[in-house]
Amino acid sequence: MSQDLKQPNGTDILRVDGLSKKFGGLKATDGVNFSVQENSITALIGPNGAGKTTVFNLITNIFPPDEGTVAFFGKQIAGWSPMDIANLGLIRTFQSARVFPGLTVLENVMVGRHRLIKSSDFGQMLWSPESRREEMRIRSQALAMLKIVGLERFKDAHAVDLPMGAQKLLEVVRAVMGSPRLLCLDEPAAGLNDTETEELAALLRAIRAAGISILVVEHNMSLVMNVADHVVVLDAGRVIAAGSAAEVQRNPQVIEAYLGREQNAAA
Amino acid sequence: MAEVLQIFVGGVLLGAIYALIALGFSLIYRVTGVVNLSQGGFAVLAALAGYTFSQRLGLPLPIALLCAVGGTTVVGLAIGWFTFVPALKKLSNANVLMLTVGILTLIEGFSLIVWGSQPYSVPAFSGEQPLEIGGLRITTQTFWIIGTAIVIFLAVWFVISRTKVGKALRACSENPSAAALMGINVKRMTLLSFTLATLIAAVAGVVVAPTTTLQFNTGQLFTISGFIAVVIGGISSFPGAIVGGLFLGLVTQFATAYVSSLFSNAIALILLLFILIYAPTGLIPSKITRRQDVREEPRVWGHLTRLAPQTAWIAAAVGIVIAVVVPLVIPAAYISSLTIAAIIFLALIGLDLLMGYTGQVSLGQAGFMAIGGYTAGYLSINYGIEPVFGIAAGVMLSLLSALVLSIVTLRLRGLYLALATLAFGLLIDSCAIGFIDITGGPSGMVGIPSFSVGPLYFDTPMSMYFLVVAVDVVVLFCLFGALRTSFGRALQSIRSDQMAASALGINIVRYKLAVFMISAALASISGSLLAYSFNFLAPEMVGTARSLELVSMLVIGGEGTLVGPVFGSVLLTMLPTIFQPLAMYKTFFSGALLILCFLYLPRGMYGVIAHAMSRVSTPKTVANSQGLAEGGAQ
Ligand SMILES: Nc1ncnc2c1ncn2[C@@H]1O[C@H](COP(=O)(O)OP(=O)(O)OP(=O)(O)O)[C@@H](O)[C@H]1O
Ligand SMILES: [Mg+2]
């Protein structure tokens, strides 16, 4: 099938080694190790507060780790600014959808392309033909992307008027517009209903088929089981299991972590 | 030695005043995370009211002062209730800061209407005869002021640390959303802190009044000094307010005594800039940390105002036709005033780029106008240089200053950036007044030639008008080109969410720098044109009051709309000219309009007009169809 054109090929593109971060006395992550293979969909799962978002923030250097290293395509990116990391091709989304207010849906998607823009500011000020052509090109690409996720009807709506689920999709599309080599998604399915989640799964596979590796944090297990080539389970800041979806599902520690959480929640 | 002690006492006195105002800042900041620049306005309002009650109405002093303080506090409560508290829910922090500029303007305008523009001096509470203590001469008012300050500090400390209300206030400052969950009424606490801050400012105002001359706009000075003090000390800690106030008071006094009174301001400002660079959290930083990966300002403040391209082109053409026809039909006397509006619009375009599009508050934009105006004027008068080169020289100097200032401000955000630009504007102010040999000092620079290019002279109001309009149109055309494409999208993404923008690889520093430079250059050109058009330039034409007026014009016209500010500029420039008797109400109305626009018309006059136009041209439906609603349900 076309969506399986590209498969994990065994090369690690992202390698996380011994990442630790303390907030006050709390160890949000504690020596986290894992890696992401080229052309794979890797899922990072774990109960609430396990430190998944913190791992993302450490990888993209929203704040620096206390210890540990992050290597992307063999480059040590610890200490790089979030912008430089993005420009290496590692683009993330946020858990709380962060679409830009004040811009339309279409414009939000177009922002995603920004890092690849060629025309200069002066060219734009002088309405140069290249900048106008580029603008047209980006616009049609963005429209095509919106069409894929079924949001093109709302292209001129104010982005923050969309419901949460649609905003999260919009954020994924915006990130894809930046042609990432690794796309990091923080709970993209939050706020989506079942059909939409299936569509998201298809979208993720299509993205992978286009040669973009994915690291996804997700609570929705059916989505994870459905798309993930590799699953890493985090609990209380530590990696407690890693492997294929089926392996992880059978792992007693994982069951314990999830059950323990449910019991606590019930209590 | 006695001399040093004498200066020291003066410094402590001044410091106590600053610390009182600073305390109010810190009180509100802790609860809301924003700074209320209207603080000083309330102090002066209470002081002037106290003057009227005791001197005019002949009430006994204690009663008069009580009425003044009480009345001001009630006014503060009302203003807090109707403007500040609702604004916190609707506006970004930067815009709330500007809203408080509006409140300050409103209070000043009110004082101008009631008390006029003449200075007042108020007698001391216990006679003018100073006490002699160990060779020091200390005025009796000093004791009143320092005593009041101590009482207030103790009272605030007691309330905050020993009472239930204080506990709630502290909970709000540590984590407002958690406090709300614990059943604390955050809105009420906000109002309480606002009112308490007003009360403190009012008390400070009436006790300080005898030591200074009061004018309707003295409040600005109080605000600015208190603000500087609080930043020096550390904005979110109460001891910081006291330390910062005393430190600033002592430095200014010693600088006045041993350097010169002109440079005491400059020294305070340079001190401030150093602190902003090396210890941006102040001398006594607080320990509050916030999660950075969640959005700090979840409020919905983004508004979408879009004209369809055809409508926009038609509107632009109509606009140009109006701009050309109006001067031909209105009385000749109004043309120069229209020219001023067009000149100021140029500075406003830059400010809109900076504030409206990129969300960087500048309260010192007139500083660049001053640099542009004085440089061009000086070179033209003394060296007979071509005006075009005079303007270019001004732009160069402005860009240089902007670059230096950026090195400080790029690391700063929101509040601190506003403060750094304010400090810059004040620094330029004091240079304009102080360097008499170059600028002509307070009485201004005279004999600036009219604008000319080679043999072309623009020495009539009409010719100057068309020149300025042409410049405006060219600038608008270029900026519109950039703003409608990736440049504009980058700015708007930076405005609303810097973290998400940088996660997409957008170079925030580069864009902020570019926008700051463009706005400085435009303000500089505007200042130069102002000088050439008046043939005269005085400090108040390009001073801090102008900077604040620019903010009002921007908001009234419509921020983030590029052309919107023209409405603000024309309205606030032309109305006082056309209705001369109303001129004294101008300040009041610009403050009131700013507040109203922020609360009810987020895109100002432009928003109203654009809305009407898009109604007419395309009856469009907004996204709220079936698919959207379903997508929301999980
Ligand atoms: N910036 C921060 N400051 C303080 N504490 C933080 C910060 N970021 C995360 N934490 C804490 O670290 C722990 C891990 O949080 P994190 O957001 O990484 O969890 P998560 O696995 O993403 O959970 P969820 O599934 O709820 O999103 C939590 O206890 C959280 O409160
Ligand atoms: Mg999370």
Short mmCIF file of N, CA and C in Angstrom, two decimals, chain A residues 141-236:
data_model
loop_
_atom_site.label_atom_id
_atom_site.label_comp_id
_atom_site.label_asym_id
_atom_site.label_seq_id
_atom_site.Cartn_x
_atom_site.Cartn_y
_atom_site.Cartn_z
N GLN A 141 -0.49 25.61 -1.25
CA GLN A 141 -0.08 24.46 -0.43
C GLN A 141 -0.91 24.38 0.84
N ALA A 142 -1.09 25.54 1.47
CA ALA A 142 -1.83 25.56 2.73
C ALA A 142 -3.27 25.12 2.50
N LEU A 143 -3.84 25.57 1.40
CA LEU A 143 -5.22 25.17 1.10
C LEU A 143 -5.30 23.66 0.90
N ALA A 144 -4.31 23.12 0.20
CA ALA A 144 -4.31 21.68 -0.03
C ALA A 144 -4.24 20.93 1.30
N MET A 145 -3.39 21.42 2.18
CA MET A 145 -3.27 20.77 3.49
C MET A 145 -4.59 20.84 4.25
N LEU A 146 -5.23 22.02 4.19
CA LEU A 146 -6.51 22.17 4.89
C LEU A 146 -7.54 21.21 4.33
N LYS A 147 -7.46 21.00 3.03
CA LYS A 147 -8.42 20.11 2.39
C LYS A 147 -8.24 18.70 2.93
N ILE A 148 -7.00 18.29 3.10
CA ILE A 148 -6.73 16.94 3.58
C ILE A 148 -7.41 16.70 4.93
N VAL A 149 -7.35 17.69 5.82
CA VAL A 149 -7.95 17.47 7.13
C VAL A 149 -9.39 17.98 7.20
N GLY A 150 -9.92 18.39 6.06
CA GLY A 150 -11.33 18.77 6.01
C GLY A 150 -11.64 20.10 6.68
N LEU A 151 -10.66 20.99 6.70
CA LEU A 151 -10.93 22.28 7.34
C LEU A 151 -10.99 23.42 6.32
N GLU A 152 -10.93 23.07 5.01
CA GLU A 152 -10.80 24.16 4.06
C GLU A 152 -12.03 25.05 4.02
N ARG A 153 -13.17 24.51 4.47
CA ARG A 153 -14.37 25.35 4.53
C ARG A 153 -14.17 26.55 5.45
N PHE A 154 -13.33 26.34 6.45
CA PHE A 154 -13.20 27.37 7.48
C PHE A 154 -11.96 28.22 7.28
N LYS A 155 -11.44 28.22 6.07
CA LYS A 155 -10.15 28.85 5.87
C LYS A 155 -10.14 30.33 6.27
N ASP A 156 -11.26 31.00 6.12
CA ASP A 156 -11.27 32.43 6.45
C ASP A 156 -11.82 32.72 7.84
N ALA A 157 -12.09 31.67 8.60
CA ALA A 157 -12.59 31.90 9.96
C ALA A 157 -11.44 32.28 10.87
N HIS A 158 -11.76 32.92 11.96
CA HIS A 158 -10.76 33.25 12.97
C HIS A 158 -10.31 31.93 13.61
N ALA A 159 -9.01 31.70 13.63
CA ALA A 159 -8.52 30.38 14.05
C ALA A 159 -9.01 29.99 15.44
N VAL A 160 -9.07 30.95 16.36
CA VAL A 160 -9.46 30.58 17.72
C VAL A 160 -10.96 30.31 17.85
N ASP A 161 -11.72 30.58 16.78
CA ASP A 161 -13.15 30.25 16.83
C ASP A 161 -13.39 28.77 16.59
N LEU A 162 -12.39 28.07 16.08
CA LEU A 162 -12.56 26.64 15.85
C LEU A 162 -12.66 25.92 17.19
N PRO A 163 -13.37 24.79 17.23
CA PRO A 163 -13.38 24.02 18.47
C PRO A 163 -12.00 23.41 18.72
N MET A 164 -11.80 22.97 19.96
CA MET A 164 -10.48 22.52 20.37
C MET A 164 -9.90 21.46 19.45
N GLY A 165 -10.71 20.46 19.11
CA GLY A 165 -10.21 19.37 18.28
C GLY A 165 -9.69 19.89 16.94
N ALA A 166 -10.46 20.79 16.34
CA ALA A 166 -10.06 21.33 15.05
C ALA A 166 -8.81 22.19 15.20
N GLN A 167 -8.69 22.89 16.31
CA GLN A 167 -7.49 23.69 16.53
C GLN A 167 -6.26 22.79 16.62
N LYS A 168 -6.45 21.62 17.24
CA LYS A 168 -5.30 20.72 17.37
C LYS A 168 -4.90 20.18 16.00
N LEU A 169 -5.89 19.87 15.18
CA LEU A 169 -5.60 19.42 13.82
C LEU A 169 -4.88 20.52 13.05
N LEU A 170 -5.39 21.73 13.23
CA LEU A 170 -4.80 22.88 12.56
C LEU A 170 -3.33 23.00 12.94
N GLU A 171 -3.06 22.76 14.22
CA GLU A 171 -1.69 22.88 14.69
C GLU A 171 -0.80 21.81 14.04
N VAL A 172 -1.37 20.60 13.89
CA VAL A 172 -0.60 19.54 13.23
C VAL A 172 -0.28 19.95 11.79
N VAL A 173 -1.31 20.45 11.12
CA VAL A 173 -1.13 20.84 9.72
C VAL A 173 -0.10 21.96 9.61
N ARG A 174 -0.18 22.89 10.53
CA ARG A 174 0.76 24.02 10.54
C ARG A 174 2.19 23.51 10.70
N ALA A 175 2.35 22.53 11.58
CA ALA A 175 3.69 21.98 11.80
C ALA A 175 4.18 21.24 10.55
N VAL A 176 3.27 20.53 9.89
CA VAL A 176 3.67 19.78 8.70
C VAL A 176 4.09 20.73 7.58
N MET A 177 3.46 21.91 7.52
CA MET A 177 3.82 22.90 6.51
C MET A 177 5.30 23.27 6.60
N GLY A 178 5.89 23.12 7.75
CA GLY A 178 7.30 23.46 7.91
C GLY A 178 8.23 22.36 7.43
N SER A 179 7.70 21.35 6.72
CA SER A 179 8.50 20.23 6.23
C SER A 179 9.48 19.71 7.27
N PRO A 180 8.97 19.24 8.39
CA PRO A 180 9.89 18.73 9.42
C PRO A 180 10.52 17.41 9.01
N ARG A 181 11.66 17.08 9.63
CA ARG A 181 12.19 15.73 9.48
C ARG A 181 11.65 14.86 10.62
N LEU A 182 11.42 15.52 11.76
CA LEU A 182 10.77 14.82 12.87
C LEU A 182 9.66 15.72 13.39
N LEU A 183 8.47 15.15 13.46
CA LEU A 183 7.32 15.91 13.92
C LEU A 183 6.96 15.40 15.31
N CYS A 184 6.95 16.30 16.30
CA CYS A 184 6.62 15.89 17.66
C CYS A 184 5.24 16.42 18.01
N LEU A 185 4.30 15.52 18.28
CA LEU A 185 2.92 15.92 18.52
C LEU A 185 2.55 15.63 19.96
N ASP A 186 2.04 16.64 20.67
CA ASP A 186 1.65 16.44 22.06
C ASP A 186 0.13 16.29 22.13
N GLU A 187 -0.33 15.07 22.31
CA GLU A 187 -1.75 14.74 22.40
C GLU A 187 -2.60 15.34 21.28
N PRO A 188 -2.30 14.96 20.03
CA PRO A 188 -3.06 15.53 18.92
C PRO A 188 -4.52 15.09 18.91
N ALA A 189 -4.85 13.98 19.56
CA ALA A 189 -6.22 13.48 19.46
C ALA A 189 -7.13 14.03 20.54
N ALA A 190 -6.57 14.79 21.48
CA ALA A 190 -7.42 15.34 22.54
C ALA A 190 -8.47 16.24 21.92
N GLY A 191 -9.73 15.99 22.22
CA GLY A 191 -10.79 16.83 21.68
C GLY A 191 -11.36 16.30 20.37
N LEU A 192 -10.85 15.17 19.87
CA LEU A 192 -11.41 14.61 18.64
C LEU A 192 -12.38 13.48 18.97
N ASN A 193 -13.42 13.32 18.15
CA ASN A 193 -14.31 12.19 18.36
C ASN A 193 -13.75 10.96 17.63
N ASP A 194 -14.46 9.83 17.69
CA ASP A 194 -13.87 8.58 17.19
C ASP A 194 -13.55 8.63 15.70
N THR A 195 -14.51 9.12 14.91
CA THR A 195 -14.23 9.18 13.46
C THR A 195 -13.04 10.09 13.20
N GLU A 196 -13.03 11.21 13.87
CA GLU A 196 -11.93 12.14 13.65
C GLU A 196 -10.60 11.53 14.07
N THR A 197 -10.65 10.72 15.13
CA THR A 197 -9.41 10.07 15.56
C THR A 197 -8.93 9.10 14.50
N GLU A 198 -9.87 8.39 13.87
CA GLU A 198 -9.47 7.49 12.78
C GLU A 198 -8.84 8.28 11.65
N GLU A 199 -9.47 9.43 11.34
CA GLU A 199 -8.90 10.26 10.28
C GLU A 199 -7.50 10.73 10.64
N LEU A 200 -7.34 11.05 11.94
CA LEU A 200 -6.01 11.49 12.38
C LEU A 200 -5.00 10.36 12.19
N ALA A 201 -5.42 9.14 12.52
CA ALA A 201 -4.52 8.00 12.34
C ALA A 201 -4.09 7.90 10.89
N ALA A 202 -5.05 8.04 9.99
CA ALA A 202 -4.72 7.99 8.57
C ALA A 202 -3.76 9.11 8.21
N LEU A 203 -4.03 10.28 8.77
CA LEU A 203 -3.17 11.44 8.49
C LEU A 203 -1.74 11.16 8.95
N LEU A 204 -1.62 10.60 10.14
CA LEU A 204 -0.28 10.33 10.67
C LEU A 204 0.47 9.36 9.77
N ARG A 205 -0.26 8.34 9.30
CA ARG A 205 0.40 7.38 8.41
C ARG A 205 0.81 8.05 7.11
N ALA A 206 -0.07 8.93 6.63
CA ALA A 206 0.26 9.62 5.39
C ALA A 206 1.49 10.51 5.59
N ILE A 207 1.57 11.12 6.74
CA ILE A 207 2.72 11.97 7.01
C ILE A 207 4.00 11.13 7.03
N ARG A 208 3.89 9.98 7.66
CA ARG A 208 5.06 9.11 7.69
C ARG A 208 5.42 8.65 6.29
N ALA A 209 4.38 8.33 5.51
CA ALA A 209 4.64 7.89 4.14
C ALA A 209 5.37 8.96 3.35
N ALA A 210 5.14 10.22 3.73
CA ALA A 210 5.82 11.31 3.04
C ALA A 210 7.25 11.48 3.53
N GLY A 211 7.69 10.58 4.41
CA GLY A 211 9.09 10.63 4.85
C GLY A 211 9.32 11.44 6.10
N ILE A 212 8.27 11.75 6.82
CA ILE A 212 8.43 12.51 8.05
C ILE A 212 8.26 11.56 9.23
N SER A 213 9.27 11.49 10.09
CA SER A 213 9.16 10.64 11.28
C SER A 213 8.31 11.36 12.31
N ILE A 214 7.66 10.57 13.18
CA ILE A 214 6.74 11.18 14.13
C ILE A 214 7.03 10.66 15.54
N LEU A 215 7.04 11.58 16.48
CA LEU A 215 7.06 11.20 17.89
C LEU A 215 5.78 11.77 18.47
N VAL A 216 4.92 10.88 19.00
CA VAL A 216 3.61 11.38 19.41
C VAL A 216 3.33 11.01 20.86
N VAL A 217 2.89 12.00 21.63
CA VAL A 217 2.40 11.74 22.98
C VAL A 217 0.91 11.57 22.87
N GLU A 218 0.36 10.50 23.41
CA GLU A 218 -1.07 10.31 23.24
C GLU A 218 -1.64 9.49 24.39
N HIS A 219 -2.84 9.86 24.81
CA HIS A 219 -3.55 9.07 25.80
C HIS A 219 -4.48 8.06 25.16
N ASN A 220 -4.87 8.36 23.94
CA ASN A 220 -5.84 7.52 23.27
C ASN A 220 -5.17 6.22 22.81
N MET A 221 -5.40 5.13 23.57
CA MET A 221 -4.67 3.89 23.34
C MET A 221 -5.00 3.27 21.99
N SER A 222 -6.26 3.42 21.56
CA SER A 222 -6.58 2.77 20.29
C SER A 222 -5.79 3.44 19.17
N LEU A 223 -5.61 4.73 19.27
CA LEU A 223 -4.82 5.42 18.26
C LEU A 223 -3.37 4.92 18.31
N VAL A 224 -2.84 4.85 19.53
CA VAL A 224 -1.45 4.42 19.68
C VAL A 224 -1.27 3.02 19.11
N MET A 225 -2.15 2.11 19.50
CA MET A 225 -2.02 0.72 19.05
C MET A 225 -2.16 0.64 17.53
N ASN A 226 -2.98 1.55 17.02
CA ASN A 226 -3.28 1.57 15.60
C ASN A 226 -2.10 2.03 14.75
N VAL A 227 -1.39 3.05 15.20
CA VAL A 227 -0.39 3.64 14.31
C VAL A 227 1.06 3.43 14.74
N ALA A 228 1.30 3.20 16.05
CA ALA A 228 2.69 3.29 16.51
C ALA A 228 3.52 2.08 16.10
N ASP A 229 4.73 2.35 15.60
CA ASP A 229 5.67 1.28 15.32
C ASP A 229 6.41 0.90 16.58
N HIS A 230 6.54 1.89 17.45
CA HIS A 230 7.35 1.69 18.63
C HIS A 230 6.71 2.50 19.75
N VAL A 231 6.66 1.93 20.95
CA VAL A 231 6.00 2.63 22.05
C VAL A 231 6.96 2.74 23.22
N VAL A 232 7.03 3.93 23.81
CA VAL A 232 7.86 4.13 24.99
C VAL A 232 6.92 4.52 26.11
N VAL A 233 7.01 3.81 27.26
CA VAL A 233 6.08 4.10 28.36
C VAL A 233 6.83 4.80 29.47
N LEU A 234 6.26 5.93 29.89
CA LEU A 234 6.86 6.75 30.92
C LEU A 234 5.97 6.70 32.15
N ASP A 235 6.58 6.56 33.32
CA ASP A 235 5.77 6.68 34.54
C ASP A 235 6.62 7.39 35.59
N ALA A 236 6.06 8.38 36.21
CA ALA A 236 6.76 9.15 37.24
C ALA A 236 8.16 9.54 36.78
#
